[in-house]
Short mmCIF file of C-alpha atoms in Angstrom, two decimals:
data_model
loop_
_atom_site.label_atom_id
_atom_site.label_comp_id
_atom_site.label_asym_id
_atom_site.label_seq_id
_atom_site.Cartn_x
_atom_site.Cartn_y
_atom_site.Cartn_z
CA MET E 1 187.06 265.05 71.74
CA THR E 2 188.38 268.04 73.68
CA ILE E 3 186.66 270.74 75.72
CA ASP E 4 186.78 274.24 74.25
CA LYS E 5 186.54 277.28 76.51
CA GLN E 6 184.87 280.49 75.38
CA ASP E 7 187.58 282.67 76.93
CA GLY E 8 190.49 281.14 75.04
CA PRO E 9 192.81 278.13 74.90
CA TYR E 10 192.72 275.68 77.77
CA GLU E 11 196.15 275.42 79.41
CA VAL E 12 197.19 271.83 80.02
CA VAL E 13 199.63 271.03 82.81
CA ARG E 14 200.98 267.51 83.13
CA ASN E 15 203.19 265.91 85.74
CA PRO E 16 204.04 262.25 86.31
CA ASP E 17 202.26 261.92 89.66
CA VAL E 18 198.97 263.28 88.30
CA THR E 19 199.24 261.16 85.18
CA ARG E 20 199.79 258.07 87.32
CA ARG E 21 196.73 258.84 89.46
CA LEU E 22 194.49 259.46 86.48
CA THR E 23 195.73 256.44 84.56
CA LEU E 24 194.97 254.18 87.50
CA LEU E 25 191.38 255.44 87.46
CA TRP E 26 190.73 255.49 83.74
CA ASP E 27 193.11 253.02 82.11
CA PRO E 28 194.64 250.92 84.90
CA PRO E 29 197.65 248.81 83.92
CA GLU E 30 197.77 245.11 84.71
CA PRO E 31 199.67 244.37 87.93
CA LYS E 32 203.27 243.30 87.32
CA THR E 33 203.74 240.07 89.23
CA ARG E 34 207.16 239.21 87.77
CA GLY E 35 206.08 235.84 86.48
CA ARG E 36 204.28 234.84 89.68
CA ARG E 37 200.57 234.10 89.56
CA ALA E 38 198.64 236.93 91.15
CA THR E 39 196.89 235.95 94.36
CA LEU E 40 194.83 239.15 94.49
CA THR E 41 193.18 241.62 92.18
CA ARG E 42 193.16 245.38 92.47
CA GLU E 43 189.46 245.12 93.24
CA ASP E 44 190.27 242.88 96.23
CA VAL E 45 192.62 245.50 97.60
CA VAL E 46 190.10 248.31 97.15
CA ALA E 47 187.28 246.28 98.72
CA ALA E 48 189.42 245.49 101.78
CA ALA E 49 190.35 249.16 102.12
CA VAL E 50 186.70 250.24 101.93
CA ALA E 51 185.78 247.73 104.64
CA LEU E 52 188.50 249.09 106.94
CA ALA E 53 187.44 252.69 106.36
CA ASP E 54 183.76 251.85 106.88
CA GLU E 55 184.65 250.43 110.28
CA GLY E 56 187.20 252.92 111.53
CA GLY E 57 187.36 255.88 109.16
CA LEU E 58 190.37 257.00 107.16
CA ASP E 59 192.46 257.12 110.35
CA ALA E 60 192.24 253.32 110.36
CA LEU E 61 193.42 253.06 106.77
CA SER E 62 197.02 252.19 105.98
CA MET E 63 198.68 249.98 103.43
CA ARG E 64 199.88 247.75 106.26
CA ARG E 65 196.38 247.28 107.68
CA VAL E 66 194.94 246.54 104.25
CA ALA E 67 197.67 243.97 103.68
CA SER E 68 196.94 242.39 107.06
CA ALA E 69 193.24 242.14 106.21
CA LEU E 70 194.18 240.33 103.01
CA ASN E 71 196.80 238.13 104.72
CA VAL E 72 199.60 239.34 102.47
CA GLY E 73 202.76 241.34 102.98
CA ALA E 74 202.44 245.11 102.86
CA MET E 75 204.94 245.46 100.03
CA SER E 76 202.86 243.19 97.81
CA LEU E 77 200.07 245.79 97.76
CA TYR E 78 202.26 248.18 95.81
CA THR E 79 201.96 245.75 92.92
CA TYR E 80 198.32 246.82 92.67
CA VAL E 81 198.23 250.38 94.03
CA PRO E 82 201.16 252.84 94.14
CA GLY E 83 200.20 254.34 97.49
CA ARG E 84 197.55 255.48 99.96
CA THR E 85 196.52 258.54 97.93
CA GLU E 86 195.79 256.47 94.84
CA LEU E 87 194.05 253.86 96.98
CA ILE E 88 191.63 256.45 98.37
CA ASP E 89 190.91 257.63 94.82
CA LEU E 90 189.96 254.07 93.88
CA MET E 91 187.90 253.63 97.05
CA ILE E 92 185.86 256.74 96.35
CA ASP E 93 185.27 255.70 92.76
CA ARG E 94 184.19 252.24 93.89
CA VAL E 95 181.59 253.43 96.39
CA TYR E 96 180.24 256.11 94.05
CA ALA E 97 179.37 253.26 91.69
CA GLU E 98 176.79 252.11 94.28
CA MET E 99 174.51 255.07 93.64
CA ASP E 100 171.28 254.81 91.66
CA LEU E 101 171.50 258.08 89.77
CA PRO E 102 168.58 259.79 88.02
CA GLY E 103 168.34 259.00 84.34
CA ALA E 104 167.97 261.39 81.45
CA GLY E 105 164.49 262.72 80.77
CA THR E 106 163.28 262.77 84.38
CA GLN E 107 161.62 265.99 85.56
CA TRP E 108 164.11 268.17 87.37
CA ARG E 109 162.56 268.11 90.87
CA PRO E 110 162.25 264.32 91.39
CA ALA E 111 165.59 263.86 89.62
CA LEU E 112 167.37 266.37 91.86
CA ALA E 113 165.71 264.86 94.94
CA GLN E 114 166.97 261.42 93.89
CA TYR E 115 170.47 262.83 93.34
CA ALA E 116 170.45 264.35 96.84
CA ARG E 117 169.03 261.24 98.53
CA GLU E 118 171.53 258.94 96.85
CA HIS E 119 174.42 261.09 98.10
CA TRP E 120 172.86 261.21 101.57
CA THR E 121 172.63 257.42 101.65
CA LEU E 122 176.18 257.10 100.33
CA TYR E 123 177.58 259.29 103.13
CA GLN E 124 175.65 257.37 105.79
CA ARG E 125 176.98 254.07 104.43
CA HIS E 126 180.56 255.32 103.93
CA PRO E 127 181.04 258.32 106.27
CA TRP E 128 184.80 258.35 105.67
CA ILE E 129 184.13 260.02 102.31
CA LEU E 130 183.40 263.23 104.22
CA GLN E 131 186.87 263.08 105.78
CA THR E 132 188.28 263.87 102.35
CA ASN E 133 188.35 267.31 100.73
CA MET E 134 185.16 267.22 98.69
CA TRP E 135 186.32 270.24 96.70
CA ARG E 136 189.14 268.07 95.40
CA ALA E 137 187.19 264.90 94.72
CA PRO E 138 189.10 262.55 92.42
CA LEU E 139 188.47 262.88 88.69
CA ALA E 140 187.19 259.33 88.67
CA PRO E 141 184.65 257.74 86.31
CA HIS E 142 181.83 257.19 88.79
CA VAL E 143 182.42 260.51 90.57
CA LEU E 144 182.02 262.31 87.25
CA ASP E 145 178.99 260.13 86.44
CA ALA E 146 177.34 261.51 89.58
CA GLN E 147 178.21 265.09 88.70
CA GLU E 148 176.98 264.60 85.13
CA ALA E 149 173.67 263.24 86.45
CA GLY E 150 173.26 266.21 88.78
CA LEU E 151 174.00 268.78 86.11
CA ARG E 152 171.74 266.98 83.64
CA THR E 153 168.76 267.32 85.99
CA LEU E 154 168.88 271.12 85.72
CA VAL E 155 170.54 272.09 82.45
CA ASP E 156 167.33 272.13 80.41
CA ALA E 157 165.01 273.19 83.24
CA GLY E 158 165.44 276.93 82.70
CA PRO E 159 168.48 278.21 84.61
CA THR E 160 171.59 279.42 82.84
CA GLU E 161 174.61 277.13 82.82
CA ARG E 162 176.21 279.22 85.57
CA GLN E 163 173.06 278.95 87.68
CA VAL E 164 173.02 275.18 87.15
CA VAL E 165 176.51 274.91 88.64
CA GLU E 166 175.57 277.21 91.51
CA ILE E 167 172.35 275.31 92.33
CA LEU E 168 174.07 271.93 92.27
CA GLY E 169 176.79 273.31 94.53
CA VAL E 170 174.14 274.42 97.02
CA VAL E 171 172.57 270.94 96.97
CA ASP E 172 175.94 269.25 97.42
CA ASN E 173 176.86 271.52 100.34
CA PHE E 174 173.45 270.97 101.93
CA VAL E 175 173.66 267.18 101.75
CA GLN E 176 177.26 267.08 102.95
CA GLY E 177 176.51 269.44 105.85
CA GLN E 178 173.46 267.48 106.92
CA ALA E 179 175.37 264.21 106.69
CA ARG E 180 178.32 265.52 108.70
CA THR E 181 175.96 266.71 111.45
CA VAL E 182 174.15 263.38 111.70
CA ILE E 183 177.39 261.39 111.62
CA ALA E 184 178.94 263.59 114.33
CA GLU E 185 175.81 263.26 116.48
CA ASP E 186 175.83 259.47 116.13
CA ARG E 187 179.48 259.36 117.20
CA GLU E 188 178.83 261.62 120.21
CA LYS E 189 175.92 259.44 121.26
CA GLU E 190 178.04 256.32 120.94
CA SER E 191 180.97 257.75 122.90
CA THR E 192 179.00 259.49 125.68
CA GLY E 193 175.87 257.37 125.94
CA LEU E 194 173.73 260.53 125.72
CA ASP E 195 171.34 261.23 122.88
CA ASN E 196 170.71 264.83 121.82
CA ASP E 197 167.82 265.41 124.25
CA ALA E 198 169.76 263.93 127.17
CA TYR E 199 172.79 266.08 126.37
CA TRP E 200 170.81 269.33 126.40
CA THR E 201 169.02 268.27 129.59
CA SER E 202 172.44 267.83 131.20
CA MET E 203 173.27 271.44 130.21
CA SER E 204 169.99 272.92 131.47
CA SER E 205 171.58 274.80 134.39
CA PHE E 206 173.21 277.17 131.88
CA TRP E 207 169.91 278.89 131.15
CA VAL E 208 169.39 279.74 134.82
CA ASP E 209 172.96 280.38 135.99
CA PHE E 210 174.61 282.08 132.99
CA PHE E 211 172.17 283.09 130.25
CA ASP E 212 171.71 286.88 129.97
CA VAL E 213 168.34 287.89 128.51
CA GLU E 214 169.52 291.49 127.94
CA ARG E 215 172.55 290.37 125.92
CA PHE E 216 170.50 287.94 123.81
CA PRO E 217 167.07 289.57 123.40
CA THR E 218 166.27 287.97 120.05
CA MET E 219 167.09 284.52 121.31
CA THR E 220 164.95 285.20 124.40
CA ARG E 221 162.01 286.33 122.27
CA ILE E 222 162.17 283.21 120.14
CA TRP E 223 162.56 281.03 123.23
CA ASN E 224 159.50 282.58 124.86
CA ALA E 225 157.52 281.95 121.68
CA GLY E 226 158.33 278.25 122.00
CA ALA E 227 160.09 278.11 118.63
CA PHE E 228 163.08 276.24 120.04
CA ASP E 229 160.73 273.53 121.27
CA GLU E 230 160.05 272.43 117.71
CA PRO E 231 162.04 269.34 116.72
CA GLN E 232 164.86 269.81 114.24
CA GLY E 233 163.78 269.21 110.68
CA THR E 234 164.57 265.84 109.17
CA PHE E 235 166.71 265.49 106.08
CA GLU E 236 163.59 264.94 103.98
CA SER E 237 161.75 268.01 105.26
CA SER E 238 164.83 270.19 104.86
CA LEU E 239 165.38 268.84 101.35
CA GLU E 240 161.82 269.72 100.39
CA ARG E 241 162.33 273.30 101.63
CA LEU E 242 165.52 273.54 99.59
CA LEU E 243 163.79 272.21 96.48
CA ASP E 244 161.03 274.79 96.98
CA SER E 245 163.66 277.54 96.95
CA ILE E 246 165.30 276.09 93.84
CA GLU E 247 161.91 275.96 92.15
CA LEU E 248 161.48 279.70 92.72
CA THR E 249 164.92 280.31 91.22
CA ILE E 250 164.02 278.24 88.17
CA GLU E 251 160.69 280.02 87.75
CA ARG E 252 162.43 283.40 87.83
CA ALA E 253 165.00 282.18 85.32
CA ARG E 254 162.27 280.98 82.97
CA ALA E 255 160.38 284.27 83.30
CA GLY E 256 163.49 286.21 82.39
CA SER E 257 164.35 284.11 79.34
#
């Protein structure tokens, strides 16, 4: 089965490197051990790489370090994975398989909330994913399973197909942004020993010594109203606000159909 585009033929570009990456994800060849009995599996290599990245991020990931974790020579890894790029593809696909995605037939709001929460949990468990370019996520089976589940939650809810893509993009960007902020805050707290409140307390002299109420009148007005004293919204509360906005979009789309 092929995908047809309304605006004409779909141009196909092939090159050996891309074909090798995609084949490893979708139809991986058996490792060539040259007659020797394999001591590892490709899954062993990917699992070791995920463990390294979970501990130290992608900066800690190299073929040599993965080999060391498995007590094998670095060159032996190339029997299973051609290189670091392909290894990261496989790592992402492996961890995406951990998600409990919403099934078909679920109402759009709880389904979309589940989709968002599962991604949130995934990023907290494997923060190194957010070190990759999410706009160029690998075309891997479980990555596409997640996208399919997200699109499926909305496609029959009322929006047009273009609106479905736009809404899901907003949700993805929201979850990734929230996750990056929390991960960065956790790292700052770990490295400095100061939580968020303690950090801002340490900067309190700024408001007396440098802040200019005439230059920032809006900020001053909001400060005087006590609005900045409110705690930052949690992921759950922010998600509910986002879903409320999406619901309005869907209602307008249904009214216009």
